[in-house]
Short mmCIF file of C-alpha atoms in Angstrom, two decimals:
data_model
loop_
_atom_site.label_atom_id
_atom_site.label_comp_id
_atom_site.label_asym_id
_atom_site.label_seq_id
_atom_site.Cartn_x
_atom_site.Cartn_y
_atom_site.Cartn_z
CA GLU J 4 0.00 0.00 0.00
CA SER J 5 2.86 2.36 0.85
CA ALA J 6 4.57 1.58 -2.46
CA GLN J 7 1.32 2.18 -4.31
CA ARG J 8 0.81 5.56 -2.67
CA HIS J 9 4.41 6.51 -3.40
CA ALA J 10 3.87 5.63 -7.06
CA GLN J 11 0.70 7.74 -7.17
CA VAL J 12 2.42 10.73 -5.56
CA SER J 13 5.28 10.37 -8.03
CA SER J 14 2.78 10.25 -10.89
CA LEU J 15 1.08 13.42 -9.64
CA LEU J 16 4.46 15.13 -9.37
CA SER J 17 5.35 14.05 -12.92
CA LEU J 18 1.97 15.31 -14.11
CA SER J 19 2.62 18.67 -12.43
CA HIS J 20 5.96 18.99 -14.25
CA ALA J 21 4.42 17.96 -17.57
CA LEU J 22 1.58 20.47 -17.26
CA ALA J 23 4.01 23.24 -16.37
CA GLN J 24 5.74 22.70 -19.72
CA ALA J 25 2.52 22.66 -21.76
CA GLY J 26 1.57 25.69 -23.82
CA THR J 27 -1.86 25.75 -25.47
CA SER J 28 -5.08 24.28 -24.12
CA GLU J 29 -4.73 21.44 -26.59
CA GLU J 30 -1.23 20.63 -25.33
CA VAL J 31 -2.49 20.66 -21.72
CA ALA J 32 -5.32 18.28 -22.66
CA GLU J 33 -2.94 15.91 -24.46
CA ARG J 34 -0.59 15.76 -21.47
CA LEU J 35 -3.50 15.11 -19.13
CA ALA J 36 -4.83 12.33 -21.33
CA VAL J 37 -1.50 10.51 -21.18
CA ALA J 38 -0.73 11.16 -17.51
CA VAL J 39 -4.08 10.48 -15.80
CA PRO J 40 -3.97 6.69 -16.39
CA GLU J 41 -0.69 6.68 -14.43
CA VAL J 42 -2.59 8.02 -11.43
CA VAL J 43 -5.95 6.25 -11.83
CA ASP J 44 -6.37 2.65 -12.95
CA CYS J 45 -8.68 3.04 -15.96
CA ASP J 46 -9.14 1.82 -19.53
CA ARG J 47 -10.37 5.04 -21.12
CA MET J 48 -10.13 8.73 -20.37
CA ALA J 49 -10.99 12.05 -21.98
CA VAL J 50 -10.38 15.71 -21.29
CA TRP J 51 -13.29 18.12 -21.78
CA LEU J 52 -13.06 21.92 -21.85
CA TRP J 53 -15.94 24.25 -21.05
CA ASP J 54 -16.95 26.97 -23.52
CA GLU J 55 -18.66 29.67 -21.49
CA SER J 56 -20.13 31.49 -24.49
CA GLU J 57 -21.59 28.31 -26.00
CA GLU J 58 -22.34 26.73 -22.60
CA ARG J 59 -21.05 23.33 -23.62
CA LEU J 60 -18.21 20.89 -23.04
CA THR J 61 -15.97 19.84 -25.92
CA SER J 62 -13.76 16.75 -25.91
CA LEU J 63 -10.21 17.91 -26.66
CA SER J 64 -8.11 14.80 -26.01
CA VAL J 65 -8.69 11.08 -25.45
CA TRP J 66 -6.67 8.04 -24.36
CA GLY J 67 -7.12 4.28 -24.56
CA ARG J 68 -9.84 4.10 -27.16
CA LYS J 69 -10.08 2.22 -30.43
CA PRO J 70 -9.59 4.47 -33.49
CA GLU J 71 -13.30 4.56 -34.28
CA GLN J 72 -14.14 5.35 -30.65
CA ALA J 73 -11.56 8.13 -30.52
CA ALA J 74 -12.86 9.60 -33.79
CA PHE J 75 -16.39 9.63 -32.36
CA LEU J 76 -15.35 11.27 -29.11
CA LEU J 77 -12.83 13.88 -30.32
CA GLY J 78 -14.66 17.15 -30.82
CA LEU J 79 -17.90 15.78 -29.34
CA THR J 80 -19.84 18.47 -27.50
CA ILE J 81 -22.17 18.14 -24.52
CA SER J 82 -24.66 20.78 -23.43
CA ALA J 83 -27.20 20.95 -20.62
CA GLU J 84 -29.83 19.95 -23.17
CA ASP J 85 -28.07 16.59 -23.56
CA THR J 86 -27.89 15.73 -19.86
CA PRO J 87 -29.05 17.53 -16.69
CA TYR J 88 -25.90 16.35 -14.91
CA LEU J 89 -23.86 18.95 -16.80
CA ALA J 90 -25.93 21.85 -15.48
CA ARG J 91 -25.62 20.47 -11.96
CA MET J 92 -21.87 20.03 -12.26
CA ALA J 93 -21.40 23.59 -13.50
CA VAL J 94 -23.25 24.89 -10.41
CA GLU J 95 -22.09 22.31 -7.86
CA PRO J 96 -18.80 20.88 -9.14
CA GLN J 97 -18.47 17.45 -7.53
CA PRO J 98 -17.24 14.12 -8.96
CA VAL J 99 -20.06 11.95 -10.32
CA PHE J 100 -20.00 8.19 -10.95
CA PHE J 101 -22.22 6.30 -13.40
CA ASP J 102 -22.67 2.61 -14.06
CA GLU J 103 -24.77 0.53 -16.42
CA THR J 104 -27.89 1.19 -14.33
CA THR J 105 -27.92 4.92 -15.00
CA GLU J 106 -31.21 6.15 -16.43
CA ASP J 107 -29.77 9.16 -18.22
CA PRO J 108 -30.34 8.38 -21.96
CA PHE J 109 -27.41 10.46 -23.23
CA LEU J 110 -24.92 8.97 -20.77
CA CYS J 111 -26.22 5.47 -21.50
CA ARG J 112 -25.50 5.95 -25.21
CA LEU J 113 -22.12 7.52 -24.50
CA MET J 114 -21.09 4.64 -22.24
CA ALA J 115 -22.30 2.09 -24.77
CA THR J 116 -20.22 3.61 -27.59
CA GLN J 117 -17.14 3.47 -25.34
CA ASP J 118 -17.81 -0.04 -23.93
CA ALA J 119 -17.77 1.50 -20.43
CA SER J 120 -19.13 -0.37 -17.44
CA VAL J 121 -18.36 2.50 -15.04
CA LEU J 122 -17.82 6.17 -15.89
CA ALA J 123 -16.44 8.79 -13.50
CA VAL J 124 -16.65 12.50 -14.35
CA VAL J 125 -14.58 14.96 -12.35
CA PRO J 126 -15.02 18.75 -12.72
CA ILE J 127 -12.03 21.04 -13.24
CA VAL J 128 -12.57 24.22 -11.22
CA ALA J 129 -10.43 27.25 -10.39
CA ARG J 130 -11.73 29.79 -7.86
CA ASP J 131 -15.31 28.64 -8.35
CA VAL J 132 -15.00 28.97 -12.14
CA PHE J 133 -15.97 25.82 -14.05
CA LEU J 134 -13.26 25.12 -16.65
CA GLY J 135 -14.04 21.60 -17.84
CA ALA J 136 -14.01 17.98 -16.77
CA LEU J 137 -12.05 14.75 -16.81
CA SER J 138 -13.87 11.52 -17.62
CA VAL J 139 -12.37 8.12 -16.83
CA SER J 140 -13.99 4.77 -17.45
CA VAL J 141 -13.34 1.03 -17.24
CA THR J 142 -14.57 -1.71 -19.55
CA ASP J 143 -14.23 -4.52 -17.00
CA ARG J 144 -13.49 -5.00 -13.29
CA PRO J 145 -15.75 -2.11 -12.28
CA GLU J 146 -14.39 -2.22 -8.73
CA ARG J 147 -11.43 -0.23 -10.00
CA LEU J 148 -13.66 2.85 -10.10
CA ARG J 149 -15.43 2.25 -6.83
CA PRO J 150 -16.36 5.75 -5.57
CA ASP J 151 -14.46 5.66 -2.30
CA GLY J 152 -12.49 8.43 -0.61
CA GLU J 153 -9.09 7.38 -1.92
CA LEU J 154 -10.15 7.31 -5.57
CA THR J 155 -12.01 10.60 -5.22
CA ASP J 156 -8.92 12.20 -3.68
CA ARG J 157 -6.77 11.03 -6.58
CA LEU J 158 -9.22 12.29 -9.19
CA THR J 159 -9.75 15.65 -7.53
CA GLY J 160 -5.97 15.95 -7.09
CA VAL J 161 -5.48 15.58 -10.82
CA ALA J 162 -8.27 18.08 -11.50
CA ALA J 163 -6.65 20.55 -9.09
CA LEU J 164 -3.38 20.32 -11.02
CA ALA J 165 -5.22 20.65 -14.31
CA ALA J 166 -7.08 23.86 -13.41
CA PRO J 167 -4.19 26.39 -13.45
CA ALA J 168 -2.64 24.63 -16.46
CA ILE J 169 -5.88 25.07 -18.41
CA GLN J 170 -6.09 28.73 -17.40
CA ASN J 171 -2.55 29.27 -18.61
CA GLY J 172 -3.33 27.34 -21.79
CA ARG J 173 -6.29 29.57 -22.53
CA LEU J 174 -4.12 32.62 -22.08
CA VAL J 175 -1.62 31.16 -24.56
CA ASP J 176 -4.51 30.38 -26.93
CA THR J 177 -5.64 34.01 -26.78
CA LEU J 178 -2.15 35.39 -27.31
CA ARG J 179 -1.54 33.10 -30.30
CA HIS J 180 -4.93 33.93 -31.78
CA ASN J 181 -4.33 37.67 -31.43
CA ALA J 182 -0.88 37.33 -32.99
CA SER J 183 -2.28 35.69 -36.13
CA HIS J 184 -5.70 37.36 -36.48
CA ASP J 185 -6.91 40.80 -37.45
CA GLY J 186 -8.51 42.67 -34.55
CA LEU J 187 -11.11 44.46 -36.68
CA THR J 188 -12.50 41.62 -38.81
CA GLY J 189 -11.43 38.48 -36.95
CA LEU J 190 -9.82 37.17 -40.15
CA LEU J 191 -6.26 35.93 -40.36
CA ASN J 192 -3.76 38.76 -40.49
CA LEU J 193 -0.57 38.82 -42.56
CA VAL J 194 1.20 36.49 -40.09
CA GLY J 195 -1.73 34.06 -40.02
CA PHE J 196 -2.03 34.17 -43.80
CA ARG J 197 1.61 33.22 -44.20
CA GLN J 198 1.21 30.34 -41.73
CA ARG J 199 -1.91 29.10 -43.50
CA ILE J 200 -0.54 29.16 -47.03
CA ASP J 201 2.76 27.61 -45.90
CA ALA J 202 0.77 24.77 -44.30
CA ALA J 203 -1.41 24.36 -47.40
CA LEU J 204 1.59 24.07 -49.71
CA ALA J 205 3.40 21.72 -47.32
CA SER J 206 0.45 19.32 -47.16
CA ALA J 207 -0.45 19.39 -50.88
CA ARG J 208 0.80 16.46 -52.95
CA PRO J 209 2.56 17.62 -56.15
CA GLY J 210 0.89 16.16 -59.20
CA TYR J 211 -2.31 15.34 -57.30
CA GLU J 212 -3.40 18.54 -55.57
CA GLN J 213 -3.23 22.24 -56.30
CA VAL J 214 -3.63 25.26 -54.04
CA GLY J 215 -5.42 28.39 -55.20
CA LEU J 216 -4.76 31.94 -54.03
CA LEU J 217 -7.00 34.97 -54.55
CA PHE J 218 -6.01 38.56 -53.90
CA VAL J 219 -8.97 40.91 -53.34
CA ASP J 220 -8.90 44.70 -53.22
CA LEU J 221 -11.91 46.93 -52.52
CA ASN J 222 -12.33 49.58 -55.19
CA ASP J 223 -12.73 53.22 -54.10
CA PHE J 224 -12.72 52.28 -50.41
CA LYS J 225 -10.92 55.55 -49.58
CA ALA J 226 -13.91 57.47 -50.89
CA VAL J 227 -16.16 55.74 -48.34
CA ASN J 228 -13.78 56.71 -45.54
CA ASP J 229 -13.57 60.30 -46.76
CA LEU J 230 -17.32 60.67 -47.28
CA TYR J 231 -18.75 58.83 -44.26
CA GLY J 232 -15.87 58.64 -41.79
CA HIS J 233 -13.60 55.91 -40.47
CA GLU J 234 -16.27 54.23 -38.33
CA ALA J 235 -18.35 53.62 -41.46
CA GLY J 236 -15.21 52.42 -43.24
CA ASP J 237 -14.45 49.96 -40.45
CA GLU J 238 -18.01 48.66 -40.56
CA LEU J 239 -17.73 48.16 -44.32
CA LEU J 240 -14.53 46.17 -43.82
CA ARG J 241 -16.23 43.96 -41.23
CA GLN J 242 -19.17 43.30 -43.55
CA ALA J 243 -16.86 42.69 -46.51
CA ALA J 244 -14.95 40.16 -44.41
CA GLU J 245 -18.18 38.28 -43.64
CA ARG J 246 -19.15 38.22 -47.31
CA LEU J 247 -15.72 36.92 -48.28
CA ARG J 248 -15.98 34.21 -45.62
CA ALA J 249 -19.31 33.15 -47.11
CA THR J 250 -17.75 32.66 -50.57
CA GLY J 251 -15.33 30.01 -49.34
CA ARG J 252 -15.67 26.27 -48.93
CA GLY J 253 -15.04 24.40 -45.70
CA ASP J 254 -11.22 24.40 -45.78
CA ASP J 255 -10.74 27.77 -47.50
CA GLU J 256 -9.31 30.56 -45.37
CA VAL J 257 -9.74 34.33 -45.69
CA ALA J 258 -7.13 36.84 -44.50
CA ARG J 259 -6.97 40.60 -44.26
CA LEU J 260 -3.51 41.63 -45.39
CA GLY J 261 -3.91 45.27 -44.41
CA GLY J 262 -6.09 48.25 -45.29
CA ASP J 263 -8.71 47.09 -47.79
CA GLU J 264 -6.67 44.18 -49.17
CA PHE J 265 -7.71 40.57 -48.57
CA ALA J 266 -6.49 37.13 -49.60
CA ILE J 267 -8.26 33.78 -49.84
CA VAL J 268 -6.36 30.50 -49.69
CA LEU J 269 -8.23 27.83 -51.66
CA ALA J 270 -7.17 24.46 -50.33
CA ASP J 271 -7.44 21.21 -52.27
CA VAL J 272 -8.06 22.71 -55.71
CA HIS J 273 -7.98 20.19 -58.56
CA ARG J 274 -8.79 22.34 -61.60
CA ASP J 275 -7.99 25.88 -62.71
CA ASP J 276 -11.67 26.57 -63.34
CA GLN J 277 -12.33 26.13 -59.61
CA VAL J 278 -10.17 29.21 -59.00
CA ARG J 279 -12.01 31.12 -61.73
CA ALA J 280 -15.33 30.12 -60.13
CA ALA J 281 -14.04 31.38 -56.76
CA GLU J 282 -13.19 34.72 -58.39
CA GLN J 283 -16.76 35.00 -59.66
CA ARG J 284 -18.18 34.21 -56.23
CA VAL J 285 -16.12 37.05 -54.76
CA ARG J 286 -17.35 39.52 -57.38
CA ALA J 287 -20.95 38.41 -56.85
CA ALA J 288 -20.58 38.95 -53.09
CA PHE J 289 -20.23 42.70 -53.70
CA VAL J 290 -23.31 43.15 -55.89
CA GLU J 291 -25.64 44.02 -53.00
CA PRO J 292 -25.16 47.41 -51.29
CA PHE J 293 -23.59 47.61 -47.84
CA LEU J 294 -25.74 49.01 -45.05
CA LEU J 295 -23.64 51.23 -42.79
CA GLY J 296 -26.14 52.34 -40.19
CA ASP J 297 -28.62 54.52 -42.08
CA ILE J 298 -26.32 54.67 -45.10
CA ALA J 299 -26.47 52.32 -48.06
CA THR J 300 -23.39 52.31 -50.28
CA SER J 301 -22.16 50.11 -53.09
CA ILE J 302 -18.57 49.06 -53.68
CA THR J 303 -16.92 46.61 -56.04
CA ALA J 304 -13.88 44.37 -55.66
CA SER J 305 -10.96 43.58 -57.92
CA VAL J 306 -9.85 39.95 -57.83
CA GLY J 307 -6.75 38.14 -59.05
CA GLY J 308 -6.33 34.38 -58.80
CA VAL J 309 -3.36 32.05 -59.24
CA VAL J 310 -2.72 28.34 -58.80
CA TRP J 311 0.18 26.49 -57.22
CA PRO J 312 2.36 25.04 -58.68
CA ASP J 313 1.45 26.25 -62.19
CA ASP J 314 1.77 29.97 -61.40
CA GLY J 315 4.59 29.74 -58.89
CA GLN J 316 6.53 27.22 -56.83
CA THR J 317 6.98 29.42 -53.75
CA VAL J 318 4.70 31.58 -51.63
CA ASN J 319 6.49 34.74 -52.75
CA GLU J 320 5.97 33.87 -56.42
CA LEU J 321 2.28 33.16 -55.85
CA VAL J 322 1.77 36.38 -53.90
CA ARG J 323 3.52 38.47 -56.54
CA ARG J 324 1.51 36.97 -59.39
CA ALA J 325 -1.80 37.10 -57.54
CA ASP J 326 -1.15 40.77 -56.78
CA ALA J 327 -0.35 41.43 -60.44
CA ALA J 328 -3.51 39.59 -61.55
CA MET J 329 -5.59 41.65 -59.12
CA TYR J 330 -4.19 44.93 -60.52
CA ARG J 331 -4.93 43.77 -64.07
CA ASP J 332 -8.53 43.17 -62.99
CA LYS J 333 -8.62 46.64 -61.41
CA ALA J 334 -7.33 48.23 -64.63
CA LYS J 335 -9.98 46.33 -66.62
CA LEU J 336 -12.72 47.72 -64.37
CA ARG J 337 -11.45 51.28 -64.83
CA ARG J 338 -11.58 50.91 -68.62
CA ALA J 339 -15.10 49.46 -68.52
#
């Protein structure tokens, strides 16, 4: 018994060191998922983070599951509409244990998909603020998760270590997001754009996949600023950003490069005409007038599109040629 307690204390100490070295919330969750089974004898575990604005838990990391079980659980969300236990835990954060006799329909289905005979859920709390939860389960020998004082102490000890790490992780998340996103529109900024297109080119398979890039410039945007003021100009940029977002597909990414210039990274493009179609969607997005308070104003956009690797092997080549294509489109509009 003494040796077992020593091993558990050592595991908690190792977990503390591991969490101290973690950066983002995702990194914290991954370290927890690996370390918790060293402290608690279990077959499965997951780390859930609480989204205050959405009022739901999201599974961020899992351990011990079959690939299909992990795929089901990763990114799964739980709200109070799914189970009343979540609302209770957010108000009164205490560990809760469930077995195969539970009458909660959602938890019954969740346990069945994970082959769990016993499920323990432990809240992660810091200064009365609900941050998330740890879930551990066993597929056999349910006595391993018998809800006694010793097990509860171990689980709450892990949750206590996790709380400040998650808070720090969220701070890192915010700092990283702000460093790569535009404060006005919420789009990627120049740094985020470079990261996104670098990643797209790195993951594309030469000869099988292409990557498209659009440069977009708002025509006569300065006139809107001069006529209606900078607040109206900022509102137009925000609305333009939303319209550009709406033109993209699931994996496409929109960035604001500065001023009234935008870029759209078109991932997984297989034909040049897909880029031309994307250009048309952008132009069509600016047909309707923009409502800036009581003011309705119309503005057009110039668009230039290129394709990797046909129009350039490097990011710099693509950017230069997309910019040139956009200015050719602008010149065409002026002549029209």
